[in-house]
Structure formats: C-alpha cells, structure tokens
Coordinates of N, CA and C in Angstrom, one line a residue:
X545 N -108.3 22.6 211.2 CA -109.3 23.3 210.5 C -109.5 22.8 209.1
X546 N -110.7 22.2 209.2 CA -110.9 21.7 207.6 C -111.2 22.7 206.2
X547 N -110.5 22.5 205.1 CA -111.2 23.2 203.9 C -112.6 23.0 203.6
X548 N -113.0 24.4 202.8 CA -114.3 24.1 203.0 C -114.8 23.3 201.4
X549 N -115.6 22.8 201.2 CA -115.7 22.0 199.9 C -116.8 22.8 198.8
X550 N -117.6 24.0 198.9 CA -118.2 25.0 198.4 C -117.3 26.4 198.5
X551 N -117.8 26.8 197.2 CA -117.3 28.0 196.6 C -118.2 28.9 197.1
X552 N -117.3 30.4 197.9 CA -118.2 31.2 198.4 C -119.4 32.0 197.3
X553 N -120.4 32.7 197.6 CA -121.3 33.6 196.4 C -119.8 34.3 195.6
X554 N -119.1 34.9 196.8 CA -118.1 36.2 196.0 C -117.2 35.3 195.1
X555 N -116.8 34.0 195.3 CA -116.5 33.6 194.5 C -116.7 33.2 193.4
X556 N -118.1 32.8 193.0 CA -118.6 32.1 192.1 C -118.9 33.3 191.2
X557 N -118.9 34.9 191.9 CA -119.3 35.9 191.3 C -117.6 36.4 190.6
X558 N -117.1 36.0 190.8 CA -115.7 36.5 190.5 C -115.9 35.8 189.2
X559 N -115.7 34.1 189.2 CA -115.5 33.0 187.8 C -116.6 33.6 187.0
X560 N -118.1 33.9 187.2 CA -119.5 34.4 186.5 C -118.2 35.4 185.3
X561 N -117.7 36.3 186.2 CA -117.6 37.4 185.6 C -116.0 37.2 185.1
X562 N -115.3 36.8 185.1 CA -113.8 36.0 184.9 C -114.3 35.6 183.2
X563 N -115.3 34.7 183.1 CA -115.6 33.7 182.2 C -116.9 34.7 181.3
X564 N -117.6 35.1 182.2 CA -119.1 35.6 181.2 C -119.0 37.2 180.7
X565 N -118.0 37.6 180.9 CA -118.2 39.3 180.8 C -117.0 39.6 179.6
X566 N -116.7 40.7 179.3 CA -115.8 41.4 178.6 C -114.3 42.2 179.2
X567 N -114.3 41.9 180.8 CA -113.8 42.5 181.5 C -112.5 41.7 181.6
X568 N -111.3 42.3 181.9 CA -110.1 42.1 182.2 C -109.8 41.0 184.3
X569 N -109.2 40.6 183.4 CA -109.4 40.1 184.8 C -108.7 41.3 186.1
X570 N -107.8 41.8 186.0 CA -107.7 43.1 186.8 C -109.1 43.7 187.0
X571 N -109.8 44.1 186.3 CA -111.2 44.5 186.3 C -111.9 43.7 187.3
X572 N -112.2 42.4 187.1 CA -113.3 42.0 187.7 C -112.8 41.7 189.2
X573 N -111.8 41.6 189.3 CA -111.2 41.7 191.0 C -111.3 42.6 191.4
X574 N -111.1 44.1 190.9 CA -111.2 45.3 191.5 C -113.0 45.3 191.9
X575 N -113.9 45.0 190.8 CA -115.3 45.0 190.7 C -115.7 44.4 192.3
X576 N -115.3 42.7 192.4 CA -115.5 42.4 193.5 C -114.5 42.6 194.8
X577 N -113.9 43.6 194.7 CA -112.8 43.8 195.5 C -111.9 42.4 196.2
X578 N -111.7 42.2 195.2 CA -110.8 40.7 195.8 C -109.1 41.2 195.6
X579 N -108.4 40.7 196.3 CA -107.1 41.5 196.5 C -106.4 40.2 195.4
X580 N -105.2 40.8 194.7 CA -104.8 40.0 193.9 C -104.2 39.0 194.5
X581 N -104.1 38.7 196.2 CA -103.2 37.6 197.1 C -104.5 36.6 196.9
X582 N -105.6 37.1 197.4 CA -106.5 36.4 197.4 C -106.7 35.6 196.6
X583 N -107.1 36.1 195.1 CA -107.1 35.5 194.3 C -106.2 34.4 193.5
X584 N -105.3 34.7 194.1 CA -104.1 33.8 193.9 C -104.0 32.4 195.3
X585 N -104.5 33.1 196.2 CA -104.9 31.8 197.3 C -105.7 30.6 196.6
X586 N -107.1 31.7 196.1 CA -108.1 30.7 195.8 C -107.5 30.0 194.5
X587 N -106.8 30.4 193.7 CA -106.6 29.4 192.4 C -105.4 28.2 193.0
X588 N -105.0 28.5 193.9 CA -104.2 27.3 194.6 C -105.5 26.3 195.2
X589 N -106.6 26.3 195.5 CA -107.6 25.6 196.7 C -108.0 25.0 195.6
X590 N -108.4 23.7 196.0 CA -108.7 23.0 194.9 C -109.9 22.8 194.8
X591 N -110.9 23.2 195.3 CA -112.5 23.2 194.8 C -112.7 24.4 193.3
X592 N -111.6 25.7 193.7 CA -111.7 26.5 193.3 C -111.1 26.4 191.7
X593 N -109.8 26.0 191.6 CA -109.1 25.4 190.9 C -110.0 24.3 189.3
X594 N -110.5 23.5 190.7 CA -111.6 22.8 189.7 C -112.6 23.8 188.7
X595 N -113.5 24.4 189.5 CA -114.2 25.2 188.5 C -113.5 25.9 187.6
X596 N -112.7 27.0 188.2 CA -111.9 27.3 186.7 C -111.4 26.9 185.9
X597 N -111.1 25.3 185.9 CA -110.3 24.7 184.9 C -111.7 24.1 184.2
X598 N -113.1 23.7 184.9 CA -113.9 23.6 184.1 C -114.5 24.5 182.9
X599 N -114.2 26.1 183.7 CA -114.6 27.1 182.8 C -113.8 27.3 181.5
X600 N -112.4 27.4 181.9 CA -111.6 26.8 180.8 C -111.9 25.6 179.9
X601 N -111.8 25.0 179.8 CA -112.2 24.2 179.4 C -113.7 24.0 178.4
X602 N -115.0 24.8 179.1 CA -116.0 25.1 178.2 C -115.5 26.0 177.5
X603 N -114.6 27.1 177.7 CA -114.6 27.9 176.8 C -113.9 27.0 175.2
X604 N -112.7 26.3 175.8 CA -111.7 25.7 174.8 C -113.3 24.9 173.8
X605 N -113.8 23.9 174.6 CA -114.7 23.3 173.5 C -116.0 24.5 172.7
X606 N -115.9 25.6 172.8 CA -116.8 26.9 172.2 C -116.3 26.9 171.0
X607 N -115.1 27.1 171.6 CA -114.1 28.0 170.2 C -113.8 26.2 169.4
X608 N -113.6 25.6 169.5 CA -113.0 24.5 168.8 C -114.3 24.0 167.7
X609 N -116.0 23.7 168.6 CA -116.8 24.3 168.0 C -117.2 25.1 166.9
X610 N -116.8 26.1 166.9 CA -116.9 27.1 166.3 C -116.4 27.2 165.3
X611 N -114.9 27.1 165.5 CA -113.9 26.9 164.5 C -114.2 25.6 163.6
X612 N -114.7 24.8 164.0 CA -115.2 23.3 163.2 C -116.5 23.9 162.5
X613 N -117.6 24.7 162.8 CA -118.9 25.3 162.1 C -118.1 25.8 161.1
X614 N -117.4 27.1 160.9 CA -116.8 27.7 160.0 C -115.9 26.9 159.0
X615 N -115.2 25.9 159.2 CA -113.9 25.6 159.0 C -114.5 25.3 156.9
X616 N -115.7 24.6 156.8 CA -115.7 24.4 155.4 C -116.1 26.3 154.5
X617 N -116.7 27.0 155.1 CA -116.9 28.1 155.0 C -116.0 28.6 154.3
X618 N -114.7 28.5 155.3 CA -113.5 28.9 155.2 C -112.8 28.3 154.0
X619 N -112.9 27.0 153.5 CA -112.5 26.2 152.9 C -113.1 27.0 151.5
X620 N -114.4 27.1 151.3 CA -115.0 27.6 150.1 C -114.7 29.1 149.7
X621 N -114.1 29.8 150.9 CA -114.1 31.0 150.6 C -112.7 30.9 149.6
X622 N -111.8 29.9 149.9 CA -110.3 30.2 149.9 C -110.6 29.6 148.4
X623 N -111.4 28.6 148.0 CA -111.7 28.0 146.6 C -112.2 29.4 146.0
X624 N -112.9 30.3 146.1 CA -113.1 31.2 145.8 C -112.3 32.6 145.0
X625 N -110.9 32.7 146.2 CA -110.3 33.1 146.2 C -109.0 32.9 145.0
X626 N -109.3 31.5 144.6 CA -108.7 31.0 143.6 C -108.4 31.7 142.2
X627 N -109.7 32.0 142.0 CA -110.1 33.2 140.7 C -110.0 34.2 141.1
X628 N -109.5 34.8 141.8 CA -109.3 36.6 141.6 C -108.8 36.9 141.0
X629 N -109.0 37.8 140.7 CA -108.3 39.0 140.0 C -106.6 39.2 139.6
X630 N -106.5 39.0 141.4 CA -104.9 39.4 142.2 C -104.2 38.1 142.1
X631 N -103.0 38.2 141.2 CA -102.4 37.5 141.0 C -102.2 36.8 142.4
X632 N -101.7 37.4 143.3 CA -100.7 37.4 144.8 C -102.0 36.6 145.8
X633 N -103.3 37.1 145.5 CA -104.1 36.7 146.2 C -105.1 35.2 145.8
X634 N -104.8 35.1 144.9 CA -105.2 33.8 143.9 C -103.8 32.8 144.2
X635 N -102.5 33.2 144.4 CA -101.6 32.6 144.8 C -101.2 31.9 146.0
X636 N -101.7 33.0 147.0 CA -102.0 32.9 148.6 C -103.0 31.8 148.3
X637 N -104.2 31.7 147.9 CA -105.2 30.8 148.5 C -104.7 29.4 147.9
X638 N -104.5 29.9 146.4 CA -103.9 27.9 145.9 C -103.0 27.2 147.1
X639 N -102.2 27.9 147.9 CA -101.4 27.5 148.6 C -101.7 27.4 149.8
X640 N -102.8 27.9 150.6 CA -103.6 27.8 151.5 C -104.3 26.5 151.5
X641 N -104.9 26.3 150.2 CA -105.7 24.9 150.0 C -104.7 23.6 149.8
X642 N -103.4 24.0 149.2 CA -102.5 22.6 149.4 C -101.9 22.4 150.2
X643 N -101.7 23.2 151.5 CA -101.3 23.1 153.2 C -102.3 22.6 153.6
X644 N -103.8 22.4 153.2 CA -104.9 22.6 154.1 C -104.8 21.2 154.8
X645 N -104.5 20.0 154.0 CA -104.9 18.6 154.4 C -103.5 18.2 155.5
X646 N -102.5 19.0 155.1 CA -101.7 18.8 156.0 C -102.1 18.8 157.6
X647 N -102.7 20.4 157.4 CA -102.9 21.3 158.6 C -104.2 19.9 159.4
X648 N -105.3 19.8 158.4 CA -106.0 18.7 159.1 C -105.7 17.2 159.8
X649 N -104.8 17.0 158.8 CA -104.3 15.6 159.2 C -103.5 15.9 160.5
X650 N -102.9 16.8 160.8 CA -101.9 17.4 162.2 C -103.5 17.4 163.0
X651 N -103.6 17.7 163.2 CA -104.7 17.7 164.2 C -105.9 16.8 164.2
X652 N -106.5 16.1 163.7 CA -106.3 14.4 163.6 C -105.6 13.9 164.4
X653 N -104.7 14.0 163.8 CA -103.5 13.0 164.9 C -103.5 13.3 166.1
X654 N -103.6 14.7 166.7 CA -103.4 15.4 168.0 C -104.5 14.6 168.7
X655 N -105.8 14.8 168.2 CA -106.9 14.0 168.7 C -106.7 12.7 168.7
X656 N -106.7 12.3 168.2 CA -106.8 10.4 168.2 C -105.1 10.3 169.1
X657 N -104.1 11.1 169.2 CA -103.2 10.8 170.6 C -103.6 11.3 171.9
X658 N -104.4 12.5 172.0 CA -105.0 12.4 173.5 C -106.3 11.5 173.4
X659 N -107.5 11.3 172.8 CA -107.9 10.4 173.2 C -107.6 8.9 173.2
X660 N -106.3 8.5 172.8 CA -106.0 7.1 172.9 C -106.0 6.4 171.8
X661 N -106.7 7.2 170.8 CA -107.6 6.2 169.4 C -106.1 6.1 168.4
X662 N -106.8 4.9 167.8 CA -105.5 5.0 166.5 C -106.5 5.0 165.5
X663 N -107.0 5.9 165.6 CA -108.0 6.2 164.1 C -106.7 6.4 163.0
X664 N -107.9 6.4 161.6 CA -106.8 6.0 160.7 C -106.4 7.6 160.3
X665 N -105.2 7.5 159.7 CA -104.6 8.5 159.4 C -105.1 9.4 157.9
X666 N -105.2 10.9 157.7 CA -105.9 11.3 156.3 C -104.3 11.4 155.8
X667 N -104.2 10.7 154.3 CA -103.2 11.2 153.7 C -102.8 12.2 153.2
X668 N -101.8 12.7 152.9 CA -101.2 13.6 152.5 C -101.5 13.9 150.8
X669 N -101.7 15.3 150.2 CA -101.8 15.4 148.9 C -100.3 15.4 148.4
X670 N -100.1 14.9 147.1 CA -99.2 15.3 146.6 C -99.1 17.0 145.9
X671 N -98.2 17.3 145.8 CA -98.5 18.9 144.9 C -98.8 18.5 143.8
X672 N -98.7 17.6 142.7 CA -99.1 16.9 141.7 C -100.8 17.0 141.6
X673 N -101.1 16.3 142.9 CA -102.8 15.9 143.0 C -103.3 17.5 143.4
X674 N -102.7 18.1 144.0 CA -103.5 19.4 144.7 C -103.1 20.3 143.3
X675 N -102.4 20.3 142.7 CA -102.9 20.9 141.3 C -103.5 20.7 140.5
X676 N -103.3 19.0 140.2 CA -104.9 19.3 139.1 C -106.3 19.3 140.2
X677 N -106.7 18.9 141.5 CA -107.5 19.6 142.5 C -107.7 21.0 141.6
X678 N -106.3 21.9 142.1 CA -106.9 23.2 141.7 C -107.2 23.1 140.5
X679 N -106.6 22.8 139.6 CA -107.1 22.9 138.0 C -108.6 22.7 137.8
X680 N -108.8 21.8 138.4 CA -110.4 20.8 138.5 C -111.1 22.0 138.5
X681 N -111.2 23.0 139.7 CA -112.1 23.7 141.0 C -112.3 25.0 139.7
X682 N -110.7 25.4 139.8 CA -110.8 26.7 138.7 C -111.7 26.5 137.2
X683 N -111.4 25.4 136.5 CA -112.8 25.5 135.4 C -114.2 25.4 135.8
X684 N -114.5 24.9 137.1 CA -115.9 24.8 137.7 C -116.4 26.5 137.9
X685 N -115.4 27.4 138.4 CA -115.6 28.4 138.6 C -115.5 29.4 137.6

C-alpha cells in the first residue's frame, strides 16, 4: 500500500488553522474533529511533516523580520531613556545600550555559522568607549 504524496482538504484545514488563527492547538483538532492519535500519525508522515515545518519556519522568518523592523526603534527608545528622570531607569537603559553590541555581535555570529559565511566579526565596545558613547548621546539630548 503506497503513501499518499498530497495532504488531505482536512488536513490542510487543520495547518490553515494550526498556523492562521488564534486557536490552541487542542482547539483546532477538536474544531476539525481530528483525534489527538491522528494527529500525531500525521506529524510522523512526511508530506505532512514537510508543510508544517514549512509553516514553522515562515512563521520563525515573520518574527525575526519584525524584530529586525523594530530593533533600531528600540535602540532609540533606550537612548531616550538615558535622560530620565529615574535614576534606576536611566541606569537600566545605559546598561542595556552597553550589552547591546554584544547581544548583536552573538547573533552575527549565529548567522554567518549556519549559513557557512565567515563574515567579518562586529567588535566589541569597551566600557570605556560605551561611556563616553553615552556621554556623547546625553549632551545631544
């Protein structure tokens, strides 16, 4: 008995709503009445397997997206943040912004090791350099 190499409608209506909705995945199996064995069959079948790891997968590049639109946003708010008022919270951010290049350069690297690349590396600030940075930022503002 051969496997079949297309995903049934009910299936494709399960991933639609797995991936497109707001629903629990408990939810959307009860919705299409798929028994949780079932569902567990089909993420072993490998047609099926495929698409979900595709959906995965678009989702992962949404949010990484996303996170890359915001990320300078983020960056300016925390420069921002520098001048408050709040001691604690003017403290939080200076220290947010001298982790920051770390935090980038770590992930850099993560990229350029799965894709293979030896792009070049961003260096590291000294705390020296990231304070007069801050010093710089705070008389601008």
């Amino acid at each position: 008995m051969g496997r079949r190499k297309r995903l049934t409608a009910r299936q494709l209506a399960v991933l639609d709503d797995l991936f497109g909705s707001e629903l629990e995945e408990s939810s959307v199996l009860e919705k299409h009445g798929v028994r949780r064995s079932t569902y567990d069959r089909w993420l072993g079948e490998k047609v099926f397997g495929e698409r979900f790891k595709q959906h995965l997968n678009g989702l992962k590049r949404r949010s990484e997206l996303l996170m890359a639109k915001y990320s300078c946003l983020a960056a300016a708010k925390l420069v921002e943040l520098t001048a408050s008022g709040k001691e604690e919270t003017a403290r939080k951010a200076c220290l947010d912004i001298m982790t920051m290049p770390n935090k980038i350069s770590d992930e850099v690297g993560q990229v350029n090791r799965t894709e293979g690349g030896e792009g070049e590396e961003l260096s590291e600030l000294s705390i020296e350099t990231a304070s007069k940075l801050l010093a710089v930022m705070a008389e601008e503002i």
